[in-house]
PDB file of C-alpha atoms in Angstrom:
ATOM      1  CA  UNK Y  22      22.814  52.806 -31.390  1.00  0.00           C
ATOM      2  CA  UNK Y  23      25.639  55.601 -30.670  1.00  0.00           C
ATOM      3  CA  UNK Y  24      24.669  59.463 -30.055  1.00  0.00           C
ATOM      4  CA  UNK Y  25      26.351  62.106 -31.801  1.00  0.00           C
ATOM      5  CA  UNK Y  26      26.125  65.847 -31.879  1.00  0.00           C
ATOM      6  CA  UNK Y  27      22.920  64.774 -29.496  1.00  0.00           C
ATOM      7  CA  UNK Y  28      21.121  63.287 -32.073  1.00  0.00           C
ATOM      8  CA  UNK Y  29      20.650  58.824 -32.377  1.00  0.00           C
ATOM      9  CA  UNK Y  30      22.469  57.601 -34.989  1.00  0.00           C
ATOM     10  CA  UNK Y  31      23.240  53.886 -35.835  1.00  0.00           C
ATOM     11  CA  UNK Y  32      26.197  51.845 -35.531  1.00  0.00           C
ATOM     12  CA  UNK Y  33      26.759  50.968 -38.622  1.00  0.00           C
ATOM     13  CA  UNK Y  34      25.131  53.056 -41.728  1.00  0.00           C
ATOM     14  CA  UNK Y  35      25.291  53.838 -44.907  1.00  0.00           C
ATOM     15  CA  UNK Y  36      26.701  57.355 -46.030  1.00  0.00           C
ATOM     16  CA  UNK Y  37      23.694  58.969 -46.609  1.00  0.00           C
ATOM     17  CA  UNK Y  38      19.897  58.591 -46.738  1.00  0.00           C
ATOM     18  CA  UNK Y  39      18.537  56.197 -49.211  1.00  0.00           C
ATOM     19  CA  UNK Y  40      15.271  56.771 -51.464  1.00  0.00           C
ATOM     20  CA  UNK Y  41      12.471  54.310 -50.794  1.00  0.00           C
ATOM     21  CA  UNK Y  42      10.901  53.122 -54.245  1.00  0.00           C
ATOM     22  CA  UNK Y  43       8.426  50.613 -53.148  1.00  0.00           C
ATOM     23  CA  UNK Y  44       4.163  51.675 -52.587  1.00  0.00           C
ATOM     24  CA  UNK Y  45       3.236  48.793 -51.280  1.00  0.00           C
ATOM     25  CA  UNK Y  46       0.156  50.368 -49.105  1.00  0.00           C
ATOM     26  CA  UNK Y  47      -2.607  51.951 -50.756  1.00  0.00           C
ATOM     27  CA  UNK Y  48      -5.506  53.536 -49.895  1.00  0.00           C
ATOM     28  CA  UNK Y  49      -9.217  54.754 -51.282  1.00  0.00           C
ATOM     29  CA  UNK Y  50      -9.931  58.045 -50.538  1.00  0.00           C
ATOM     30  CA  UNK Y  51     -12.453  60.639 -50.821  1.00  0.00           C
ATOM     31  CA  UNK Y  52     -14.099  62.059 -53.699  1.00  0.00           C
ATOM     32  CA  UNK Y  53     -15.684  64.943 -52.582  1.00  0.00           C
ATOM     33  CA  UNK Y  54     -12.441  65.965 -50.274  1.00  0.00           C
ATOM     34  CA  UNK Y  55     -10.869  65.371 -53.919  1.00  0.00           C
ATOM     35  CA  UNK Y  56     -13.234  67.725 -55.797  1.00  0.00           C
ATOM     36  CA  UNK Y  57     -12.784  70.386 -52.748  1.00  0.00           C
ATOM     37  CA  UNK Y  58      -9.141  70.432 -53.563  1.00  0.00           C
ATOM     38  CA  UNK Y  59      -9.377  70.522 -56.945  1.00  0.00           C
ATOM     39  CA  UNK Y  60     -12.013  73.228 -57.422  1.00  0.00           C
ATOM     40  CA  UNK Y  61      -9.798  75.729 -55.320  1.00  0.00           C
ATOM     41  CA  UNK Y  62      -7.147  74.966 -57.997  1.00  0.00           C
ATOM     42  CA  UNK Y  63      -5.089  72.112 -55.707  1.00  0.00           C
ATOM     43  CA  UNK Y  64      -3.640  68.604 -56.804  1.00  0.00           C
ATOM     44  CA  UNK Y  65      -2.090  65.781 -54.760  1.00  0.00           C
ATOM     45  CA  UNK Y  66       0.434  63.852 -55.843  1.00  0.00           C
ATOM     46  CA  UNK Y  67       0.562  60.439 -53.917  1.00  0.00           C
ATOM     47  CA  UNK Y  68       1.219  56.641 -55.204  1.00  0.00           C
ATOM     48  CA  UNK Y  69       1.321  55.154 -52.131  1.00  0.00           C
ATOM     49  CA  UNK Y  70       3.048  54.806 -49.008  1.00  0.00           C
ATOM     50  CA  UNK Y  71       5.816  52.225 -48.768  1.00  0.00           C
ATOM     51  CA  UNK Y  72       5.673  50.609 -44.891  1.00  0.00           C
ATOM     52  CA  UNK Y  73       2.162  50.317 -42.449  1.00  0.00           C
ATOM     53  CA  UNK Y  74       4.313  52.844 -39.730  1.00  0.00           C
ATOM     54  CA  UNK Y  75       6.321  55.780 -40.688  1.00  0.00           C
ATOM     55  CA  UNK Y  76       6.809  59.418 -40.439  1.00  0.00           C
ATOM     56  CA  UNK Y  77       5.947  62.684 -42.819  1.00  0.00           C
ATOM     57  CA  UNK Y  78       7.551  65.749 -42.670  1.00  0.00           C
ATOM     58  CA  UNK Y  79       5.326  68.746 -44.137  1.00  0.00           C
ATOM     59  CA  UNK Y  80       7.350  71.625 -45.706  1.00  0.00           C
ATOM     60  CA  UNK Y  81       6.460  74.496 -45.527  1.00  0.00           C
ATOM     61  CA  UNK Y  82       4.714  75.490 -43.060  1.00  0.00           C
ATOM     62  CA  UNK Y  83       3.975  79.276 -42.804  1.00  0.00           C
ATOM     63  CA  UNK Y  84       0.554  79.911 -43.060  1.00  0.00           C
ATOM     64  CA  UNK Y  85      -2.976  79.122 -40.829  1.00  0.00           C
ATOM     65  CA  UNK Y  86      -3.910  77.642 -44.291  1.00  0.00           C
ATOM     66  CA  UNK Y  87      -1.611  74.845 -44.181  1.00  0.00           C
ATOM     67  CA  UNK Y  88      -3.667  73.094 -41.448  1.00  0.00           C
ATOM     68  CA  UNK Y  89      -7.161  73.329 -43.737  1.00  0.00           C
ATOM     69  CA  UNK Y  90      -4.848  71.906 -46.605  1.00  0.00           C
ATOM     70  CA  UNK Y  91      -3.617  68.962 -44.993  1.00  0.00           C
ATOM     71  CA  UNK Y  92      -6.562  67.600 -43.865  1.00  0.00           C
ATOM     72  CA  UNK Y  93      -8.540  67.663 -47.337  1.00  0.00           C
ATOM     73  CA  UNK Y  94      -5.203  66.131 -48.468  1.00  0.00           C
ATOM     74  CA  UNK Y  95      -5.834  63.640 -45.627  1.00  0.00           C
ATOM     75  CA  UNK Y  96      -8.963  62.863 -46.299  1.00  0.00           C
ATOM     76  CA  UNK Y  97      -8.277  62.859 -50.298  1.00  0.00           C
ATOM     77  CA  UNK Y  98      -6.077  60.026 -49.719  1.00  0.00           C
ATOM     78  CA  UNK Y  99      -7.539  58.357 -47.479  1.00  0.00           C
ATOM     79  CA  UNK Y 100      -4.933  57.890 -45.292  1.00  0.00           C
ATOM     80  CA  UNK Y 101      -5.459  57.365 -40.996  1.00  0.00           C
ATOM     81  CA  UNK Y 102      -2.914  59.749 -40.460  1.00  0.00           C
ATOM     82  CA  UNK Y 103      -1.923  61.005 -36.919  1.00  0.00           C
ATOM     83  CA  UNK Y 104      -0.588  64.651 -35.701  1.00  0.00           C
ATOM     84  CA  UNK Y 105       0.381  65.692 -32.584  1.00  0.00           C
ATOM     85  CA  UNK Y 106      -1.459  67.777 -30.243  1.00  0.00           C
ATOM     86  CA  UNK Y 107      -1.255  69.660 -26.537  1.00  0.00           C
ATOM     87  CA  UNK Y 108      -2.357  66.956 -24.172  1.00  0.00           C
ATOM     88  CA  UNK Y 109      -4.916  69.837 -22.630  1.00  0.00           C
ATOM     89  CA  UNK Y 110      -6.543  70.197 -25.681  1.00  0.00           C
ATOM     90  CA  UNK Y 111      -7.923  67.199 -25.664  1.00  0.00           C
ATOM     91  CA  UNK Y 112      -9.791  67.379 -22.374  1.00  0.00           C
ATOM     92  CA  UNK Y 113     -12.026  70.497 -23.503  1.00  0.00           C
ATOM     93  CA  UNK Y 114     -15.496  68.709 -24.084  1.00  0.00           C
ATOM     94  CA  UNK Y 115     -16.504  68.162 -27.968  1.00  0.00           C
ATOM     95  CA  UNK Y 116     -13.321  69.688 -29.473  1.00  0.00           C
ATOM     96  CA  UNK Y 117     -11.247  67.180 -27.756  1.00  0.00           C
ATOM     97  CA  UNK Y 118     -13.151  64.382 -29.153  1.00  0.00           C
ATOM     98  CA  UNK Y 119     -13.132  66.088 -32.205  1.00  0.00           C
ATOM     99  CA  UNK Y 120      -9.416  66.257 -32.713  1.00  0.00           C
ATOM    100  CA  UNK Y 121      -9.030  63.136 -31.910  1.00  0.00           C
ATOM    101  CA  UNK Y 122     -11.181  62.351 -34.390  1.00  0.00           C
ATOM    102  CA  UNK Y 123      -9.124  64.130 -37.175  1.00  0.00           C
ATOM    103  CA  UNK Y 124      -6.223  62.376 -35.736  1.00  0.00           C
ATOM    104  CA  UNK Y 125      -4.631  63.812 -33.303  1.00  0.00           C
ATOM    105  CA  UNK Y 126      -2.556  62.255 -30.470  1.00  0.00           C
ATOM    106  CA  UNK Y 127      -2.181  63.788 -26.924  1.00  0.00           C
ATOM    107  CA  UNK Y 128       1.558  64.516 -26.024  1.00  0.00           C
ATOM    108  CA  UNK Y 129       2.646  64.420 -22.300  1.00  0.00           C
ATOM    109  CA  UNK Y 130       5.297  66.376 -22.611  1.00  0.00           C
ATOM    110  CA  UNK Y 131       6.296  65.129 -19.343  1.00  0.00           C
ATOM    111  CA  UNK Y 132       6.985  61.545 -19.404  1.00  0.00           C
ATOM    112  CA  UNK Y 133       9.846  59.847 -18.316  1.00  0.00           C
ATOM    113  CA  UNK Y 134      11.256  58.977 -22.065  1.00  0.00           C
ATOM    114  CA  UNK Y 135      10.216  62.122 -23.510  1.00  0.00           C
ATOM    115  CA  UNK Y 136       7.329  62.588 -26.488  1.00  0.00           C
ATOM    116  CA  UNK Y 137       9.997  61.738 -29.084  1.00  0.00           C
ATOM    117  CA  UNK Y 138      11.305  58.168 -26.423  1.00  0.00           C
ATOM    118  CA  UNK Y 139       6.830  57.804 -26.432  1.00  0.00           C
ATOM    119  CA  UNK Y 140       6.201  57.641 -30.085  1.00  0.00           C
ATOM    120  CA  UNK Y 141       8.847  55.663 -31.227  1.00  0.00           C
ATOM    121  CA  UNK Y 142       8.210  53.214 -28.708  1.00  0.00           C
ATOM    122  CA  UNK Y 143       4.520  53.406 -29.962  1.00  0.00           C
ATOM    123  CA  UNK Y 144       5.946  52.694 -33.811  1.00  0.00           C
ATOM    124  CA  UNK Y 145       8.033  49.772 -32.203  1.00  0.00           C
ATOM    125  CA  UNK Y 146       4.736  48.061 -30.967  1.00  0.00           C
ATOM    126  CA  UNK Y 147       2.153  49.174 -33.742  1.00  0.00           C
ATOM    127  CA  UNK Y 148       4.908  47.618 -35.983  1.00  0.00           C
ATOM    128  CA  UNK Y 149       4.908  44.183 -34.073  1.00  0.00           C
ATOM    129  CA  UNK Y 150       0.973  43.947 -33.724  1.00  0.00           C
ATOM    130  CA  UNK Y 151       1.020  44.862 -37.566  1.00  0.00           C
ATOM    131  CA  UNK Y 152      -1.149  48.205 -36.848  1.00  0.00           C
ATOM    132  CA  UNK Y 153      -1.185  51.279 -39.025  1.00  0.00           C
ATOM    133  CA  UNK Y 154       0.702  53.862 -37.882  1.00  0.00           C
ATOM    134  CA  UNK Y 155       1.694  57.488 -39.266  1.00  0.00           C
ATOM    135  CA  UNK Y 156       2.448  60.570 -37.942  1.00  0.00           C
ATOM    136  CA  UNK Y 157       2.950  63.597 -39.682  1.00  0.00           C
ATOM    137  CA  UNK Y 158       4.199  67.126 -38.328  1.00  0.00           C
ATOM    138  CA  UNK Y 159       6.203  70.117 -38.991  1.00  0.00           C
ATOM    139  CA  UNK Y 160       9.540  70.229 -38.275  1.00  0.00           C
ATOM    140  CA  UNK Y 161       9.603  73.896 -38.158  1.00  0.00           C
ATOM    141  CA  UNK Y 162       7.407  73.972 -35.155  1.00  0.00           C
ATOM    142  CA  UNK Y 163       5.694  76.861 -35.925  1.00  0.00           C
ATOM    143  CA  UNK Y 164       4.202  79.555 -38.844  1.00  0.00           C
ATOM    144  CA  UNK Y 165       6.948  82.315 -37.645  1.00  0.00           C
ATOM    145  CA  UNK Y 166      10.459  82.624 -39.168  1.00  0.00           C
ATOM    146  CA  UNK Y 167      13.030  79.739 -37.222  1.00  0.00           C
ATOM    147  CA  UNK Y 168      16.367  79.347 -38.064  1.00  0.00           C
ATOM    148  CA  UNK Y 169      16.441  76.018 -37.683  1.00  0.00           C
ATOM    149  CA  UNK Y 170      14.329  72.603 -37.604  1.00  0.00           C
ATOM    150  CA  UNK Y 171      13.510  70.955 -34.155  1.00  0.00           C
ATOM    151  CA  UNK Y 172      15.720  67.958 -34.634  1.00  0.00           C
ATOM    152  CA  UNK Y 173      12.598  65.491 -32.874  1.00  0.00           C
ATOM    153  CA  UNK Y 174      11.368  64.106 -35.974  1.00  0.00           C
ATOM    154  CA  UNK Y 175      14.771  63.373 -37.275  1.00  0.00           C
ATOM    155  CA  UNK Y 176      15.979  60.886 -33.672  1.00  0.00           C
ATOM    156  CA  UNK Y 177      12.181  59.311 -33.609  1.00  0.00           C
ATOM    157  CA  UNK Y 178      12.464  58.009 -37.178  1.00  0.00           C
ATOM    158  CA  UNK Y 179      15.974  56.865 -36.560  1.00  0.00           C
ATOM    159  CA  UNK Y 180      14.909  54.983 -32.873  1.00  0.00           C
ATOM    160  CA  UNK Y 181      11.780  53.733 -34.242  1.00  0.00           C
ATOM    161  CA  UNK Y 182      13.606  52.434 -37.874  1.00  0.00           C
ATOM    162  CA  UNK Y 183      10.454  53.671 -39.350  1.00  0.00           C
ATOM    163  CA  UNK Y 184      10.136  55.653 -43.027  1.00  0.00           C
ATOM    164  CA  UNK Y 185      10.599  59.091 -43.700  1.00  0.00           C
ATOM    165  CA  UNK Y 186       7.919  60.747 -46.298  1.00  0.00           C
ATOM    166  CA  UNK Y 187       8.863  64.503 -47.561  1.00  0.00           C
ATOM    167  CA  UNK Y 188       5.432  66.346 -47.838  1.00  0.00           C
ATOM    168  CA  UNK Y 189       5.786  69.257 -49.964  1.00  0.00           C
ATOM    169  CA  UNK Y 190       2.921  72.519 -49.383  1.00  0.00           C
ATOM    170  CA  UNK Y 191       3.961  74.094 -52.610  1.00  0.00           C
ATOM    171  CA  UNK Y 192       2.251  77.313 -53.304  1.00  0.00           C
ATOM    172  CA  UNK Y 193       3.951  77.958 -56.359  1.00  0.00           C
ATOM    173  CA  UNK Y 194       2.515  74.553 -58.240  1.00  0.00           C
ATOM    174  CA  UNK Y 195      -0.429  74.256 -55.841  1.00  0.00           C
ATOM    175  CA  UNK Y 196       0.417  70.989 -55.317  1.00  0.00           C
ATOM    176  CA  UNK Y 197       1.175  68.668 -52.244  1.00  0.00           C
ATOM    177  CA  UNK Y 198       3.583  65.907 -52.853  1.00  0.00           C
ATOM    178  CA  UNK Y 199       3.099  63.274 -50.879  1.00  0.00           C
ATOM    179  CA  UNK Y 200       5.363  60.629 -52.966  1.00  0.00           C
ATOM    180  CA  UNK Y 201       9.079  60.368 -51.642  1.00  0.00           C
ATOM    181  CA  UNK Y 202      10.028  58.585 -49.106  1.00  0.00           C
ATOM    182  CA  UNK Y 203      13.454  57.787 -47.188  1.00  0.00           C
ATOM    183  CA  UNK Y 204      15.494  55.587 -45.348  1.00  0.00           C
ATOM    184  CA  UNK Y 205      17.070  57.487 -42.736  1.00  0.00           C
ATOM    185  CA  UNK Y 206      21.248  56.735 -42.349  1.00  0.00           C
ATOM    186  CA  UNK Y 207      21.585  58.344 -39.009  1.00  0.00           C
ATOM    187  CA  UNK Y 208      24.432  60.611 -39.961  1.00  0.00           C
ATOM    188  CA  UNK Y 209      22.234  63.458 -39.287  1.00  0.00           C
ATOM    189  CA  UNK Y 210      24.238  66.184 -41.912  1.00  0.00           C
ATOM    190  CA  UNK Y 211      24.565  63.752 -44.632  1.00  0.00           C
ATOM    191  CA  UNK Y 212      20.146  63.007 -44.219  1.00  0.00           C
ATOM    192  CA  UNK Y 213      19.711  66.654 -43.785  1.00  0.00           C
ATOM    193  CA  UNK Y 214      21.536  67.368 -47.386  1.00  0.00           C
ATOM    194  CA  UNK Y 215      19.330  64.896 -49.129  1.00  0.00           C
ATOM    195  CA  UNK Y 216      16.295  66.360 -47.561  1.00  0.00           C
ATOM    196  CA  UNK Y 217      17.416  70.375 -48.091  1.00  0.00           C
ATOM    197  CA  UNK Y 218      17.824  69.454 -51.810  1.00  0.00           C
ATOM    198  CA  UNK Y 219      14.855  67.732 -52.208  1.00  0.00           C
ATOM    199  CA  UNK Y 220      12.704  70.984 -50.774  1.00  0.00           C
ATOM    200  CA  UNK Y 221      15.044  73.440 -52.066  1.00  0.00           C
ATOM    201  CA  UNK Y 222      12.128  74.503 -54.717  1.00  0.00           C
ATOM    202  CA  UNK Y 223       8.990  74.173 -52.699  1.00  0.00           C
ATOM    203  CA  UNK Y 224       7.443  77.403 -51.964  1.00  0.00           C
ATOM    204  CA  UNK Y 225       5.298  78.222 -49.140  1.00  0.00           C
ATOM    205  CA  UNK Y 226       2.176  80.847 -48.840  1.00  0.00           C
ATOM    206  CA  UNK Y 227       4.882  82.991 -46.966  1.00  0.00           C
ATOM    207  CA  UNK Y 228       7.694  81.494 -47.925  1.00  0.00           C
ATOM    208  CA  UNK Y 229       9.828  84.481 -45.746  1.00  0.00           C
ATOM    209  CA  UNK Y 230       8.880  82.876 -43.164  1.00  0.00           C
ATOM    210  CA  UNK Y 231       9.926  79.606 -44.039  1.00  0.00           C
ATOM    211  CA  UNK Y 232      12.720  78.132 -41.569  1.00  0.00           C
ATOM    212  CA  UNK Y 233      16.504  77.306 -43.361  1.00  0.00           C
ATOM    213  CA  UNK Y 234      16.150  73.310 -43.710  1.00  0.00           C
ATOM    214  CA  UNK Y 235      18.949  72.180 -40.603  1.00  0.00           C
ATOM    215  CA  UNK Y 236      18.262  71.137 -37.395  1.00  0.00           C
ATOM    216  CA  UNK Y 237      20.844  72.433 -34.683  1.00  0.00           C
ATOM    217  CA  UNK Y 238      23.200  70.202 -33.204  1.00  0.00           C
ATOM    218  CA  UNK Y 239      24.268  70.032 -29.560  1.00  0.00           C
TER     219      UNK Y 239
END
C-alpha cells in the first residue's frame, strides 16, 4: 500500500471507484420501526448489503433529527449496525450501556494506531472470524457548515478492503437510500468524484449547512 497526498491508496488500482451490484446479506427488520417511519411520511430504500463488514457514509448531516432518523432506519432494516462514540460516554452509568446497546463503539482516541489504524484492524479480524461488522458515520463530522469531509472514513475503508455504502438523508424525497455501494480504488480524487455525483441531489433538513463533498489533502 503507497500513501499519497496523506491518504492510503493501493499499489495497483483501477481508475476510479467501482459500483458494487451484488445483495448478498439480508436482513428482517422491524415492523413497527417501519410503520414509525412511514406514518411521519419517511421511506427506506434498501435491498441488501453486499459483504458481512463494510462501511456507510450518511449524507447529509445537518440537523439533531438525523440521529432519531437513522436509528428507526436501523432498526427498520434490521441491520446490527455500529457508530462511533466518545470513549467517556460510555462510562456514565445506564446511558453508557444504553449506547452501546444502540450500537455504539468507544473510540480511544489515543491509541498507538489511531481510531481509523483500530477499526480497520477490527474489520481485518471480524472478516477472518466471519463476524458481522458495519460501521456507519458522518463524514462531515458535525451539524455546522465544514468545508470539507474528514478524510478518516475514506483511508479505513481503503486499509481494511472493506465496502463503501452511500446513505442518503434526503429531505426533499423523505427518503433514506441505503442501496449503493462501492469499491473503493484508492485514488482518493477519482473516489471522491464518483461519490460527489452520486449525492449531488440529496438534500438535507438544512442543507446550508451541508459540507462541499471533498476531503482535504495533506
Amino acid at each position: 500500500m503507497k500513501v499519497r497526498s496523506g491518504v492510503p491508496t493501493l499499489a495497483t488500482v483501477p481508475s476510479s471507484a467501482e459500483w458494487l451490484p451484488a445483495r448478498p446479506v439480508k436482513f428482517q427488520g422491524s415492523g413497527l420501526a417501519r410503520a414509525a417511519l412511514r406514518l411521519a411520511g419517511w421511506r427506506v430504500v434498501f435491498d441488501g448489503l453486499p459483504a458481512r463488514q463494510g462501511v456507510l457514509i450518511v449524507y447529509p448531516h445537518t440537523s439533531n433529527w438525523d440521529f432519531p432518523l437513522g436509528v428507526l432506519t436501523k432498526w427498520t432494516l434490521g441491520i446490527p449496525v455500529s457508530f462511533w462514540g466518545k470513549d467517556s460516554l460510555f462510562k456514565v452509568p445506564v446511558f453508557g450501556a444504553w449506547v452501546r446497546w444502540l450500537g455504539g463503539i468507544p473510540v480511544d482516541r489515543f491509541s498507538a494506531r489511531g481510531v481509523v489504524g483500530d477499526m480497520a484492524a477490527r474489520f481485518r479480524a471480524a472478516r477472518q472470524a466471519d463476524e458481522f461488522l458495519w460501521l456507519a458515520l458522518a463524514p462531515e463530522g458535525t451539524r455546522k457548515y465544514q468545508d470539507h469531509w474528514r478524510s478518516g472514513f475514506y483511508a479505513m475503508t481503503v486499509q481494511a478492503e472493506v465496502p463503501l455504502g452511500l446513505v442518503a438523508f434526503d429531505y426533499a424525497t423523505r427518503e433514506v437510500r441505503v442501496n449503493s455501494f462501492l469499491k473503493l480504488s484508492g485514488d482518493a480524487a477519482a473516489d471522491m468524484a464518483v461519490i460527489a455525483g452520486h449525492f449531488s441531489q440529496v438534500r438535507g433538513l438544512r442543507h446550508e449547512q451541508a459540507a462541499p463533498i471533498r476531503i482535504r489533502q495533506g
